[in-house]
Structure formats: structure tokens, C-alpha cells
Amino acid sequence: MADLLPTEFDVVILGTGLQESIIAAACSRIGQRVLHIDRKTYYAGDWASFTFSGLLSWIEECKQESSSGEETGWQDQLQESEEVLLLCSRNKSVQNIEVLSYVSQDSDDDLEVGALEMKQAAAICKEGEETVPVVNGEGCDIHHGPSDGDSTPTGQLENRASDTPPYDETVPAVPEEGNLDSTSCSYYPSALESDTVKETVQGSDLPPMQEVCIQEPKKVKITYSKIVKEGRRFNIDLVSKFLFSRGSLVDLLIKSNVSRYAEFKNVTRILTYQNGQVEQVPCSRADVFASKQLSVVEKRMLMKFLTFCMDYEQHPEEYLDFKDGKFSEFLKTKKLTASLHHFIQHSIAMVSDAASTIEGLKATQHFLNCLGRYGNTPFLFPLYGLGEIPQCFCRMCAVFGGTYCLRHSVECLVVDKESKRCKAVIDGRGQRISCENVIVEEGYLPQECCKHVQYQQISRAVLITDRSVLKAETDQQISILTVPPFEPGQPTVRVIELCSSTMTCMPGTYLVHLTCVSRRSAREDLAPVVSKLFVQDLKQENETTEGEEEEEKPHVLWALYFNMRDSSSVVKRAYADLPVNVYPCSGPDSALDCDHTVSEAKSIFEQLFPGEEFCPPAPNPEDIIYDGEGGPPRDAGFGSPATAEPSEEINAEISAGDQSTKEAETECSTKASQGEDDTPESSSPKQEENDPPDSVNDEQPEDSQ
């Protein structure tokens, strides 16, 4: 396939992570010729999402040692004034991988995951009880509602420039209109909602008075073989993050119209761990006044403090004396109760004990500003996982002429000895490709370039569980839980729990992500939190504390622990002997949002093309005006239908949307052609397939993601 690649490009990008993909879309959008290459068989690199079988393949790939590749003959393509910078053949950003399975390894092909079984009682029903006859000794069938896989997800990004901050006394905290409501997860009733299931069957062959009771239905036990069998229902992220509704990534998605390629759900709950229990945190005005956890006095204290944080810059006398102090100390001066202090620091501001007062106030203000834009929490989550976002930017790049090639390695960079600029790259098949600039994922850089670099580490855990950490009326909850350190020196752990309506796990299970800054190995950092929140040994299922009945904890069915390298704090000058026109991109960081990644991508783009607009809005298909040679397609004259319209890929991805959105788009179509930033974004449809943009390499395996 290398022979099919052109030999000259403006920008060559190695790696398809989020930062590289954003830069690729931005460069392609302004007319640059972009070649986007990845040595892996899947998109998104360390930001990828995998099916269960794909994740197992990724684990095996990470455990393999780096193999020395064969010589590709690049020496013959060098001139006397040139030298090469050999690239690393394998990314070593992941280590300390541990996989644990807590379910039966036996195969049980007769069971269906998520189904319910009926169990008959042996005794005759007592007088006065409702009864169900038995037909030929067999129980009755139960018919269930549609599965999550059949649901039509809701939630599309729209620019809500006119939203009012949630703590305005005259405006409700959450607007009623919008494509994303506060409970945008689909929910289907099941037989579990009732205490008992009762059915009447006619035509029993048993004696008239012989009737038996049917007990409460219970879930079928999930085995490892069933998880593997339903593995394509999983989309497991290597990186676990949420998107702030007014964060830089959401703003970029809206501005660039990349949001049309993805769909999002509003996070439904913010939780915290306090006094050995998981509690829901009231954060909006409606939540605060509806909360039964807080007294009337506490509600007033919380509302007063949050109102102050909304415009704290206007009241410097309140915090200037504590400007250089810690946020936790500043909260103590506000005479808040212990619960309010805990809620604000760990679940609203989400800062550590070491955070300064200014950092805490800014974080709280940002949290509050994001409330009410799309729902009752400030966070969004993309359907099918975070790995969809890099693919969306890759698709935008491909639409505007970018060339993609997976499973295609680059052996070295060709550098001019005098100018120290990279002139070309030589791929794994010996083809020389000239370029003006090179964007490279930092995992491609050789050891000699990184010898002075100090990396941080992220501890990650991925759990498949059988129920939520906090029971609710509906089992379709998307939650974020902050667990403060149990002891001094331990990290704060962020827990994200995803339900099946996010298209990341099979029905009847939850996908739980744990993340923290590494102190030791991932399992050593995160095991204490896992043991507090979950049951890992099935023998503990019936254990309760003497004298009290405690709610049953979720059971861990399968677990993965690993450490991932965090290069977000490394600057370009820290890499040794790097050509001046080669720009390294950092991988994921430990933060909840993607603001740093977007900021770095924009910074690199502005260095490459000063004065150019970063990711300008892409035109909607209905706004394209045809004239001259670029007119609409006509009949080819051979009795066949006309060829597809330009931007057919975009047309296929756009849904009708509501009438108000169409009117807004019509009013601003003129602005869109002029490139103004206030162009409303298009509605983002349900993505029917989890497919990346077309690649030059057509041999990509089916389970690569």
C-alpha cells in the first residue's frame, strides 16, 4: 500500500491521539496537505476505546517486547547533507498491567446475559395469597422490554450562548428546553421493578386447587464466557474523562462543526465518599433545595457560598487575605459544616488539599458556569466512549482532503545537517515522503531524545461490575464519584461509572473507571478504594455487619490495572536534538477534562501557521453554493444515477434536528460563509457505526476497536 502514497505533503502527523487528530483537522481545514499515519491497527492511540476482545489483544500487545525491525533500505535514500533520526518502533507508555477475573470461567451457553429466571416455590401458597398455576410443571415466560442496543440515544451539542448562569435569582438553574435534559439516559422497565411477578395461564393439566407461588425474579449469574460472548457491546476507554459543557473541547467541537460526528449524554449524578458511605452531592439550585441530606441552615450556607463563587472577582475583600493560602483553609473561615466543606472541595471544585485559594475559587466558578447548559450537571460523555472524539477530528480531516494510513510505520526522519530541519520521512517500506513539518506523538521519539525527560505516571483501573455504587430509581445512571485520601500521602481517586445506555457495556453490567496520580503501581494505588466500594470475593456476598443491615455492594466481575505515562508537563525544549520543525504531542493527563490537550494543540497550530484561524467552522451541506466547475452533479449519460454529491459523508451524518435549530442555522448561514465564530453548530446525529474515517490501509481487522 506504500506505493499508493503521494511523495510530498505539507504536514506529516505520526499518531492518531486526540492532540494529533485536532491538529490534523485544523491543518486540513485551512488547505494543508496532511498525511496522518499510525503504526497501530486502530485509531486514537492511548486515547482509544476497545471492545472486550480488542482490549485483551491490546493487553497482549503491551506485554510483548519491542522487536527489532528489518532494514528497509533507507540508507540508499540519503544525500550527503542529510542525517537520520531513527524513531522508536514501539510505544512503551503503559506498564504494570494486571488482569483479574472474579467470575466463573465455565462456559454456560444456555444463559442469556441480562435475562431473568423464574424460580418456583415448593410449598403450596397460603390462603389469601395471589397464585399462579403451573402448566405441565413448567414456569411461565417473561417478556422484557427492548435492550439498550435497540435504543435511540439522545443528546446533541448545541451552542447555548444565551444561557443564564444557574445562580441567577430570577432564572431557574436548568433550562427546560434543549436537546440534552438532566436525565438523558434511556431507561427500559424490567421485571425487577415489581416485588413479585404474577401471570395467569389457562389450560392447566394439574388439579384445580394445586397452585404454587412464584418468588421474586433474580438475575442470571454472569460468567466470563458471557462477557466474552457479549464483548462487542463494550467500548472500554484507556483514558477516562468527562467534558465540561463549557470547556474548551466542547467549544471546539461546536465551533468546528465536528460535533455532528458524535453524540453525547449528560452525566446524571455527582457523588462523593464520606464517612464510609457513597452520597449524592447537591450542586444546582434545584438539587440543593430538594436535598434531604442538608438542613435548612446548611442549604442557606451552601447557596450563599456558591453565589459568592459565581462572581468572586467582584468581592476581593472576601479572599485577598487568603490569596496565597490553601483553599481548604479558606473554606474553614466560611464557617461551613464538615459536610459542606467536603462537598465543595472534593465534588464541586474537585481540588486537592494542596490547591491554592484562587485555584479552588476558579474551579468552583467553572463548575457552576457549566451547570444548566445541557442538563443538571456540568458534564457530558460521548456515546461509545472517549475514543470517539479523536476519530471525529480524523473524519473532519479526511473530509477536507487528509490522507490516512493505519498499520503503517515510519522508520526515521530525514534531517538537513545545516538547517536542522526535517525534510522528509521514510516509512517502513522504504518510501521517502517529503514534508514541511512533522507532528509526532511523543511515544515515537527515540530514547536519546528523551534521556533528560522526567515523566509522571497515571494509575488506572477498569472494572466490570454487576450494579451501581449507589442505588437509584433507574439503573441507567452516569456518575462521577470523588474519593478523598484515606490516609496522608495517598492520592485522591476519581471514579467514573457508566451504564449500558452509554454504549460502553452490556446490559446488566456497569463499566467503572478509576484514575489517580501514581504513587506506586496502579493496583497498590487503587486497590484500597476498590475494596471500600466493591466486593471482590464472591464469598462476601451474604456478609453483613452485626446489628445492622448494610446495602449490598456491587460485585467486581473483571478488573484491569495499569500505569500510563503522563507527558503533559514536558515542554519541547526538554527533548534533546529534536529538529526545529518537529513538534512532539503529549499523551493523556490525569485531569478530568481535556483542556490541556486542546490548549497544546492550538499552541502547536499557531506556531506552524501564525495568523490562521484554528479549526474554522466547516460549512453545512445546505450552505454550499455551487457555481462554475464546482456545480452539482449531473446525469453521467449512461442510464445510471448521478454521482454522489460533494460532502455526501457529511450529509449522511446530519439529522433533521428541531425547527428552532434549523431557523437559527438559516439566520446565521451568511455568518458561516464569512467564518464568524458565532455560527450555531449543527445537530449531531446518532452514530450508527463505530467506524473511523476511511483509511489507505484496507486490511484493518474487524475487532481493532
XYZ file of C-alpha atoms in Angstrom:
705
model
C 0.000 0.000 0.000
C 3.007 2.320 0.418
C 3.278 2.700 -3.366
C -0.134 4.379 -3.353
C 1.003 7.177 -1.055
C 1.928 10.523 -2.621
C 5.547 11.516 -2.130
C 5.002 15.092 -0.939
C 2.881 16.604 1.816
C 2.771 19.838 3.777
C 2.309 18.171 7.172
C 3.056 14.597 8.227
C 1.466 13.532 11.519
C 2.546 10.387 13.358
C -0.032 9.014 15.811
C -3.812 9.442 15.946
C -4.243 10.533 19.576
C -6.576 13.382 20.461
C -3.971 16.143 20.222
C -2.602 14.895 16.893
C -6.111 14.464 15.487
C -7.140 18.006 16.427
C -4.038 19.392 14.714
C -4.715 17.224 11.642
C -8.263 18.574 11.340
C -7.089 22.169 11.826
C -4.357 21.848 9.181
C -6.597 20.135 6.658
C -9.310 22.723 7.211
C -7.051 25.574 6.010
C -5.970 23.676 2.891
C -2.777 21.970 4.031
C -1.929 18.578 2.529
C -1.954 16.235 5.521
C -0.659 12.679 5.785
C -1.849 11.085 9.032
C -0.115 7.798 9.859
C -0.366 5.392 12.771
C 1.648 2.217 13.281
C -1.224 0.686 15.227
C -4.239 -1.098 13.748
C -6.680 1.259 15.468
C -7.303 4.971 15.841
C -6.720 7.200 18.874
C -3.525 5.632 20.318
C -3.539 5.934 24.119
C -6.971 7.599 23.856
C -8.547 4.557 22.201
C -11.683 2.623 23.136
C -11.805 -1.156 22.711
C -14.310 -3.927 22.629
C -13.611 -6.577 25.267
C -11.748 -8.828 22.841
C -9.921 -5.796 21.456
C -8.839 -4.858 24.969
C -7.457 -8.360 25.547
C -5.479 -8.047 22.303
C -4.176 -4.654 23.435
C -3.035 -6.190 26.733
C -1.076 -8.873 24.902
C 0.417 -6.274 22.581
C 1.619 -4.177 25.534
C 3.258 -7.203 27.134
C 5.283 -8.029 24.033
C 8.858 -6.878 23.917
C 9.962 -4.486 21.248
C 11.132 -6.357 18.179
C 13.988 -5.175 16.036
C 12.601 -4.436 12.596
C 14.326 -5.390 9.363
C 16.372 -2.848 7.451
C 14.194 -1.061 4.898
C 16.969 0.384 2.773
C 16.645 3.968 3.956
C 20.429 4.419 3.766
C 20.257 4.496 -0.029
C 17.889 7.466 0.020
C 20.084 9.860 1.989
C 22.128 12.656 0.490
C 25.496 13.780 1.794
C 23.993 16.795 3.553
C 21.399 14.707 5.368
C 21.238 12.587 8.504
C 18.517 10.479 10.071
C 16.742 10.411 13.391
C 15.583 6.836 13.986
C 12.190 6.538 15.631
C 11.086 4.161 18.348
C 9.382 1.036 16.982
C 7.025 0.507 19.941
C 5.229 2.747 22.388
C 6.197 1.993 25.993
C 3.749 4.327 27.688
C 1.874 1.534 29.528
C 3.286 -0.728 32.228
C 2.379 -2.734 35.367
C -0.578 -4.429 33.668
C -2.590 -6.760 35.922
C -5.782 -8.588 34.925
C -8.094 -10.180 37.498
C -11.279 -12.170 36.890
C -13.748 -12.759 39.728
C -16.421 -14.703 37.835
C -16.719 -18.333 36.837
C -14.578 -19.347 33.882
C -17.039 -22.093 32.918
C -18.981 -21.751 29.713
C -22.744 -21.610 30.027
C -24.208 -21.228 26.552
C -27.780 -21.712 27.748
C -27.798 -18.460 29.729
C -28.534 -15.084 28.226
C -26.903 -12.076 29.803
C -29.410 -9.685 31.362
C -32.231 -12.259 31.293
C -34.309 -13.170 34.342
C -35.049 -16.648 35.584
C -38.173 -17.711 37.451
C -37.889 -19.906 40.485
C -40.899 -21.891 41.709
C -41.658 -22.440 45.343
C -42.061 -25.973 46.641
C -44.819 -25.163 49.089
C -48.489 -24.546 48.350
C -49.476 -20.893 48.640
C -51.015 -19.733 51.852
C -54.651 -18.820 51.965
C -55.315 -15.312 50.656
C -52.139 -15.097 48.537
C -52.359 -14.500 44.831
C -51.360 -17.650 42.992
C -50.102 -18.713 39.604
C -50.966 -22.105 38.123
C -48.213 -24.269 36.676
C -48.607 -25.786 33.226
C -47.040 -29.220 32.891
C -44.639 -28.360 35.643
C -43.008 -25.552 33.658
C -42.778 -21.907 34.626
C -44.182 -19.040 32.626
C -42.128 -16.975 30.178
C -41.386 -13.349 30.965
C -41.289 -10.837 28.127
C -38.876 -7.968 28.547
C -38.649 -4.525 27.057
C -36.179 -3.675 24.310
C -32.493 -3.924 25.041
C -30.215 -0.914 25.325
C -28.706 -1.784 21.997
C -32.039 -1.022 20.344
C -32.441 2.360 21.949
C -32.020 5.625 20.128
C -29.620 7.729 22.173
C -30.421 11.348 22.789
C -28.228 14.343 23.336
C -26.739 16.672 20.773
C -24.370 19.563 21.210
C -25.837 22.967 20.581
C -24.386 26.365 21.295
C -26.329 27.863 24.198
C -24.817 31.331 24.131
C -27.878 32.821 25.766
C -27.887 30.519 28.794
C -28.190 32.282 32.124
C -25.865 31.262 34.973
C -27.607 28.798 37.262
C -27.437 31.003 40.329
C -29.317 33.968 38.980
C -32.149 34.601 41.415
C -34.645 35.261 38.611
C -33.895 32.308 36.342
C -34.231 28.557 37.002
C -30.957 26.706 37.382
C -31.610 24.340 34.483
C -33.320 25.482 31.276
C -36.257 23.387 30.230
C -35.505 23.495 26.538
C -32.582 21.755 24.869
C -31.575 18.514 23.274
C -29.969 17.253 26.450
C -32.060 17.015 29.588
C -30.875 16.219 33.046
C -31.717 12.551 32.702
C -30.879 11.886 29.094
C -30.146 8.220 29.657
C -32.679 5.831 28.174
C -34.376 3.547 30.639
C -36.473 0.496 29.995
C -38.608 -1.089 32.708
C -37.863 -4.654 33.589
C -39.431 -7.344 35.673
C -37.185 -6.333 38.565
C -39.308 -3.251 39.264
C -42.041 -5.270 40.972
C -41.735 -7.306 44.118
C -43.286 -10.363 42.528
C -44.153 -11.392 39.031
C -47.615 -12.827 38.547
C -49.063 -14.421 35.435
C -52.147 -16.495 34.771
C -52.008 -19.387 32.378
C -55.053 -21.198 31.085
C -55.388 -24.899 30.388
C -53.518 -26.392 33.324
C -53.434 -30.186 33.499
C -52.940 -30.112 37.264
C -55.738 -30.467 39.784
C -57.701 -27.205 40.158
C -56.536 -26.450 43.722
C -52.847 -27.267 43.202
C -51.215 -23.909 42.678
C -47.787 -22.622 43.594
C -46.289 -19.203 44.247
C -43.612 -17.579 42.140
C -40.828 -15.904 44.034
C -39.129 -12.649 43.189
C -37.110 -12.992 39.982
C -33.381 -12.837 40.217
C -30.633 -12.111 37.758
C -28.803 -14.864 35.997
C -25.213 -15.220 37.092
C -22.797 -13.652 34.614
C -19.854 -15.839 33.632
C -16.599 -14.907 31.954
C -17.678 -16.696 28.798
C -20.751 -14.474 28.636
C -18.634 -11.334 28.956
C -16.500 -12.567 26.066
C -19.584 -13.528 24.049
C -21.102 -10.070 24.522
C -17.712 -8.385 24.154
C -18.721 -6.238 21.188
C -21.192 -4.393 23.414
C -18.248 -2.991 25.391
C -16.349 0.162 24.445
C -13.652 0.395 27.098
C -11.633 3.619 27.246
C -7.935 3.620 28.030
C -8.435 7.166 29.319
C -11.423 8.133 31.421
C -12.589 11.746 31.159
C -15.732 13.858 31.061
C -16.297 17.004 29.028
C -17.241 20.229 30.811
C -20.262 21.633 28.972
C -18.469 24.982 28.700
C -14.987 23.516 28.434
C -12.553 24.142 25.602
C -13.178 20.780 23.907
C -16.960 21.242 23.739
C -16.462 24.789 22.451
C -14.063 23.468 19.791
C -16.465 20.709 18.768
C -19.241 23.257 18.335
C -17.150 25.882 16.575
C -15.618 23.451 14.070
C -18.883 21.533 13.471
C -17.068 18.333 14.414
C -19.893 17.771 16.909
C -22.014 16.484 14.017
C -19.988 13.254 14.056
C -20.675 12.346 17.678
C -23.446 12.250 20.232
C -23.345 12.859 23.946
C -25.184 12.098 27.139
C -25.444 14.320 30.163
C -23.835 12.961 33.319
C -26.702 12.364 35.726
C -25.102 12.259 39.202
C -22.196 13.692 41.147
C -21.291 11.508 44.115
C -18.822 11.615 46.965
C -17.475 9.200 49.550
C -17.881 10.430 53.121
C -17.982 8.647 56.476
C -17.778 5.264 54.785
C -20.791 5.852 52.545
C -21.463 6.978 48.990
C -23.666 10.091 48.893
C -25.105 12.215 46.126
C -23.891 15.805 46.045
C -26.403 18.631 45.520
C -24.821 21.142 43.187
C -27.537 23.030 41.296
C -30.131 25.269 42.934
C -32.840 22.646 42.412
C -30.650 19.920 43.924
C -29.765 21.994 46.954
C -33.346 22.844 47.909
C -34.576 19.308 47.152
C -31.815 17.654 49.174
C -32.798 15.703 52.271
C -29.184 15.416 53.397
C -28.845 19.088 54.316
C -30.639 21.090 56.958
C -32.295 24.386 56.128
C -29.361 26.281 57.624
C -26.860 24.250 55.574
C -28.821 24.908 52.394
C -28.646 28.641 53.006
C -24.933 28.486 53.798
C -24.208 26.481 50.651
C -26.257 28.745 48.397
C -24.608 31.846 49.851
C -21.121 30.486 49.229
C -21.873 29.270 45.702
C -23.444 32.610 44.824
C -20.254 34.323 46.028
C -18.102 31.997 43.870
C -20.063 32.876 40.724
C -18.554 36.386 40.745
C -15.851 36.173 43.382
C -13.682 38.659 41.424
C -16.174 41.382 42.335
C -15.609 40.771 46.052
C -11.823 40.753 46.569
C -12.200 41.681 50.220
C -13.599 38.195 50.827
C -10.497 36.265 49.739
C -7.463 38.540 49.270
C -6.181 37.817 52.770
C -6.127 34.107 51.860
C -4.878 34.535 48.284
C -1.584 32.757 48.944
C -3.105 30.179 51.277
C -4.810 26.874 50.665
C -8.391 26.599 49.506
C -9.171 24.133 52.280
C -8.062 26.702 54.881
C -10.137 29.399 53.189
C -13.244 27.194 53.408
C -12.754 26.846 57.146
C -13.051 30.616 57.544
C -16.506 30.492 55.969
C -17.831 28.547 58.956
C -19.162 25.756 56.757
C -20.171 22.449 58.245
C -17.935 19.418 57.667
C -20.322 18.024 55.037
C -20.471 21.296 53.103
C -16.686 21.669 53.266
C -16.328 18.138 51.891
C -18.895 18.656 49.107
C -17.355 21.917 47.906
C -13.704 20.885 47.943
C -13.911 17.325 46.628
C -17.048 17.215 44.468
C -17.629 20.754 43.197
C -14.202 22.382 42.998
C -12.591 18.913 42.745
C -9.238 20.112 44.017
C -6.710 18.570 46.363
C -5.726 19.794 49.804
C -2.676 21.475 48.269
C -4.711 23.692 45.901
C -4.489 27.433 46.459
C -7.481 29.620 47.245
C -7.503 31.150 43.763
C -7.363 27.696 42.133
C -10.260 26.497 44.238
C -12.401 29.559 43.517
C -11.729 29.350 39.766
C -12.560 25.641 39.734
C -15.793 26.242 41.638
C -16.776 29.089 39.336
C -16.069 26.976 36.241
C -18.187 24.147 37.646
C -21.111 26.495 38.308
C -20.852 28.181 34.904
C -21.169 24.788 33.217
C -24.367 23.911 35.078
C -27.576 24.229 33.122
C -26.181 24.336 29.600
C -27.236 20.802 28.737
C -28.562 19.376 31.982
C -28.429 19.336 35.742
C -24.707 18.565 35.922
C -21.817 20.309 34.189
C -20.520 17.211 32.385
C -21.068 15.407 29.091
C -19.943 11.970 27.995
C -19.671 10.815 24.355
C -21.609 7.724 23.372
C -19.368 4.735 22.592
C -16.599 6.185 24.747
C -13.994 8.923 24.677
C -12.152 7.167 21.837
C -14.841 8.519 19.502
C -13.579 12.105 19.818
C -10.183 11.616 18.093
C -11.979 9.718 15.329
C -14.373 12.636 14.848
C -11.481 15.018 14.215
C -9.849 12.439 11.932
C -13.077 12.270 9.946
C -13.110 16.054 9.581
C -9.519 15.957 8.326
C -10.404 13.224 5.820
C -13.419 15.183 4.558
C -11.132 18.098 3.688
C -8.523 16.007 1.893
C -6.388 14.395 4.594
C -4.808 11.010 3.802
C -4.969 8.259 6.437
C -2.917 5.116 6.769
C -3.108 2.708 9.718
C -0.704 -0.142 10.447
C 1.943 1.879 8.659
C 5.201 2.590 10.462
C 7.744 5.352 9.904
C 11.347 4.283 10.377
C 13.150 7.604 10.551
C 13.132 11.343 9.972
C 15.464 12.790 7.340
C 17.172 15.891 8.785
C 19.249 18.510 6.988
C 22.607 18.769 8.757
C 22.950 22.506 8.255
C 19.460 23.844 8.973
C 18.486 21.064 11.439
C 15.088 20.847 9.790
C 13.266 17.648 8.946
C 12.973 17.392 5.160
C 11.229 14.039 4.806
C 10.203 10.811 6.494
C 10.996 7.270 5.369
C 8.295 4.724 6.088
C 8.607 1.045 6.969
C 8.589 0.048 3.305
C 11.408 2.336 2.287
C 9.361 5.105 0.656
C 10.637 8.641 1.130
C 7.918 11.233 1.701
C 8.860 14.911 1.668
C 7.197 17.325 4.084
C 7.439 20.819 5.529
C 6.523 19.991 9.139
C 6.193 16.875 11.279
C 3.820 16.376 14.226
C 4.769 13.343 16.278
C 3.245 11.557 19.248
C 5.929 11.615 21.927
C 5.932 7.798 22.087
C 7.592 7.725 18.653
C 10.648 9.635 19.855
C 13.797 7.561 20.466
C 15.411 7.128 23.855
C 18.267 9.519 23.064
C 15.786 12.356 22.621
C 14.049 11.591 25.933
C 17.072 10.956 28.142
C 16.544 14.184 30.139
C 12.738 13.979 30.301
C 11.024 13.324 33.618
C 7.614 11.729 33.186
C 4.729 11.493 35.605
C 2.515 8.415 35.807
C -1.238 7.834 35.968
C -2.761 4.880 37.819
C -5.767 3.401 36.036
C -8.250 0.652 36.780
C -11.136 -0.635 34.667
C -13.830 -2.707 36.406
C -16.870 -4.546 35.107
C -19.443 -4.696 37.916
C -22.962 -6.034 38.337
C -24.679 -2.983 39.889
C -24.221 0.687 40.690
C -22.292 2.038 43.665
C -25.425 3.964 44.698
C -28.875 2.529 44.123
C -31.356 4.796 42.364
C -34.832 4.662 40.882
C -33.359 3.946 37.463
C -30.354 1.779 36.760
C -29.302 3.960 33.805
C -27.088 6.401 35.686
C -23.841 8.054 34.597
C -21.966 9.040 37.737
C -18.730 10.606 38.876
C -17.501 9.874 42.382
C -14.603 11.546 44.176
C -12.879 9.526 46.888
C -10.582 11.644 49.121
C -7.380 10.093 50.503
C -7.958 7.645 53.345
C -4.521 8.409 54.786
C -1.971 11.211 54.338
C 0.157 10.652 51.268
C -2.489 8.744 49.351
C -3.901 10.241 46.136
C -7.456 11.421 45.536
C -9.195 8.869 43.321
C -11.717 9.774 40.640
C -14.323 7.112 39.886
C -16.483 7.247 36.751
C -19.356 4.778 36.477
C -21.021 4.185 33.106
C -24.296 2.375 32.435
C -25.257 0.348 29.377
C -27.124 3.248 27.712
C -23.741 4.917 27.077
C -22.983 2.028 24.673
C -19.878 1.147 26.677
C -21.004 -2.066 28.403
C -23.534 -4.852 28.014
C -26.941 -4.696 29.738
C -26.891 -5.904 33.316
C -23.383 -4.582 33.970
C -21.608 -1.295 34.707
C -18.235 -0.095 33.452
C -16.237 1.625 36.205
C -13.070 3.668 35.602
C -10.721 4.672 38.430
C -7.981 7.268 37.912
C -5.403 8.962 40.128
C -1.893 10.364 40.038
C 0.507 7.489 40.604
C 2.355 6.991 43.850
C 3.119 3.315 43.304
C 1.766 0.697 40.923
C -1.829 1.088 39.782
C -3.105 -1.796 41.860
C -1.360 -0.560 45.008
C -2.805 2.937 44.497
C -6.363 1.910 43.651
C -6.950 -1.384 45.489
C -7.876 0.367 48.802
C -10.653 2.299 47.050
C -11.874 -0.770 45.174
C -12.083 -2.741 48.421
C -14.132 0.048 50.063
C -16.664 0.383 47.257
C -16.916 -3.116 45.811
C -16.983 -6.803 46.711
C -14.155 -8.667 45.008
C -14.665 -12.061 46.638
C -17.994 -13.735 45.894
C -17.891 -15.350 49.338
C -18.528 -11.919 50.846
C -21.892 -11.639 49.121
C -24.025 -12.507 52.155
C -21.864 -10.865 54.799
C -23.456 -8.066 56.822
C -22.423 -6.081 59.838
C -23.859 -7.345 63.110
C -26.804 -5.318 64.387
C -27.379 -3.519 61.062
C -28.222 -4.333 57.518
C -25.920 -2.654 55.024
C -26.751 -2.261 51.392
C -25.167 -4.846 49.203
C -22.074 -3.544 47.472
C -21.501 -4.068 43.744
C -19.524 -7.156 42.784
C -16.444 -6.875 40.614
C -16.718 -9.322 37.736
C -13.474 -8.433 35.957
C -10.684 -5.929 36.625
C -7.731 -4.419 34.787
C -4.992 -2.339 36.416
C -2.218 -0.465 34.588
C 0.002 2.608 34.786
C 0.087 5.070 31.906
C 2.757 7.667 31.219
C 1.752 11.323 31.610
C 3.878 13.619 29.417
C 1.597 16.648 29.621
C 4.077 18.662 31.677
C 7.013 18.091 29.284
C 7.927 21.056 27.065
C 9.571 20.781 23.649
C 12.960 22.070 24.766
C 13.240 19.139 27.193
C 13.695 16.770 24.241
C 17.318 16.592 23.076
C 18.426 17.062 19.458
C 14.923 17.458 18.087
C 14.669 19.106 14.627
C 13.212 22.600 14.765
C 10.159 21.747 12.630
C 9.267 18.576 14.564
C 6.599 19.109 17.223
C 6.001 16.418 19.875
C 2.462 15.895 21.190
C 1.832 14.775 24.750
C -0.488 11.944 25.681
C -3.374 11.882 28.170
C -3.061 13.580 31.554
C -4.723 12.855 34.884
C -7.188 15.779 34.736
C -10.908 15.204 34.404
C -11.272 17.326 31.266
C -9.327 17.749 28.014
C -8.499 21.458 28.321
C -4.726 20.937 28.357
C -4.831 18.783 25.225
C -6.855 21.367 23.296
C -4.602 24.180 24.512
C -1.443 22.361 23.398
C -2.941 21.516 20.004
C -3.867 25.144 19.440
C -0.390 26.291 20.514
C 1.341 23.961 18.033
C -1.004 25.006 15.229
C -0.311 28.695 15.878
C 3.431 28.023 15.751
C 3.005 26.289 12.406
C 0.611 28.790 10.817
C 0.602 32.131 12.659
C -2.383 34.243 11.749
C -4.522 31.348 10.548
C -7.816 30.562 12.294
C -7.721 27.431 14.441
C -10.374 24.924 13.305
C -12.709 27.345 11.492
C -16.347 26.259 11.160
C -16.956 23.672 8.463
C -19.841 24.554 6.151
C -23.071 22.649 6.433
C -24.058 20.840 3.224
C -27.150 23.013 2.802
C -24.954 26.138 2.917
C -22.752 25.073 -0.025
C -23.347 27.220 -3.114
C -22.437 25.553 -6.407
C -21.167 27.586 -9.328
C -18.828 27.038 -12.233
C -16.924 23.773 -12.272
C -17.979 23.016 -8.725
C -21.673 22.712 -9.625
C -23.967 19.915 -8.518
C -23.547 16.514 -10.199
C -25.405 15.767 -13.401
C -26.515 12.578 -15.121
C -23.478 10.773 -16.474
C -25.429 9.843 -19.630
C -25.128 6.088 -19.243
C -28.513 5.443 -17.731
C -27.017 5.404 -14.219
C -27.905 7.813 -11.436
C -25.776 10.857 -10.947
C -22.662 10.556 -8.828
C -22.865 11.369 -5.155
C -22.974 14.973 -4.141
C -19.894 16.568 -2.602
C -19.858 16.209 1.165
C -22.080 13.136 0.947
C -20.255 11.812 4.011
C -21.397 14.893 5.910
C -24.952 14.641 4.604
C -25.206 11.067 5.759
C -24.233 12.105 9.269
C -26.666 15.000 9.772
C -30.093 14.570 11.347
C -33.043 16.860 10.777
C -32.958 18.483 14.223
C -35.710 20.625 15.673
C -37.288 23.534 13.842
C -35.749 26.158 16.101
C -32.251 24.891 15.363
C -32.966 24.981 11.609
C -34.197 28.572 11.853
C -31.085 29.589 13.789
C -28.841 27.910 11.216
C -30.697 29.678 8.380
C -30.293 33.078 10.043
C -26.575 32.551 10.536
C -25.730 30.881 7.214
C -24.318 34.165 5.940
C -22.105 34.428 9.005
C -20.910 30.876 8.429
C -19.682 31.744 4.958
C -17.790 34.690 6.464
C -16.184 32.465 9.105
C -17.621 34.177 12.173
C -17.319 32.336 15.455
C -20.956 32.701 16.490
C -22.180 30.247 13.867
C -24.533 27.772 15.527
C -23.369 24.218 15.459
C -25.239 21.509 13.605
C -27.140 18.887 15.482
C -25.148 15.725 15.977
C -26.884 12.534 14.934
C -26.790 9.064 16.368
C -23.645 7.407 15.105
C -24.854 4.113 13.700
C -21.431 2.589 13.363
C -18.321 2.873 15.470
C -16.169 3.255 12.375
C -13.252 5.658 11.837
C -12.746 7.535 8.556
C -11.632 5.569 5.534
C -8.000 4.565 5.663
C -5.455 3.866 2.964
C -4.842 0.570 4.720
C -7.868 -1.572 3.912
C -6.650 -4.513 5.941
C -7.746 -3.190 9.327
C -9.120 -6.077 11.422
C -12.763 -6.042 12.493
C -12.027 -6.024 16.227
C -9.359 -3.358 16.165
C -11.593 -1.264 18.368
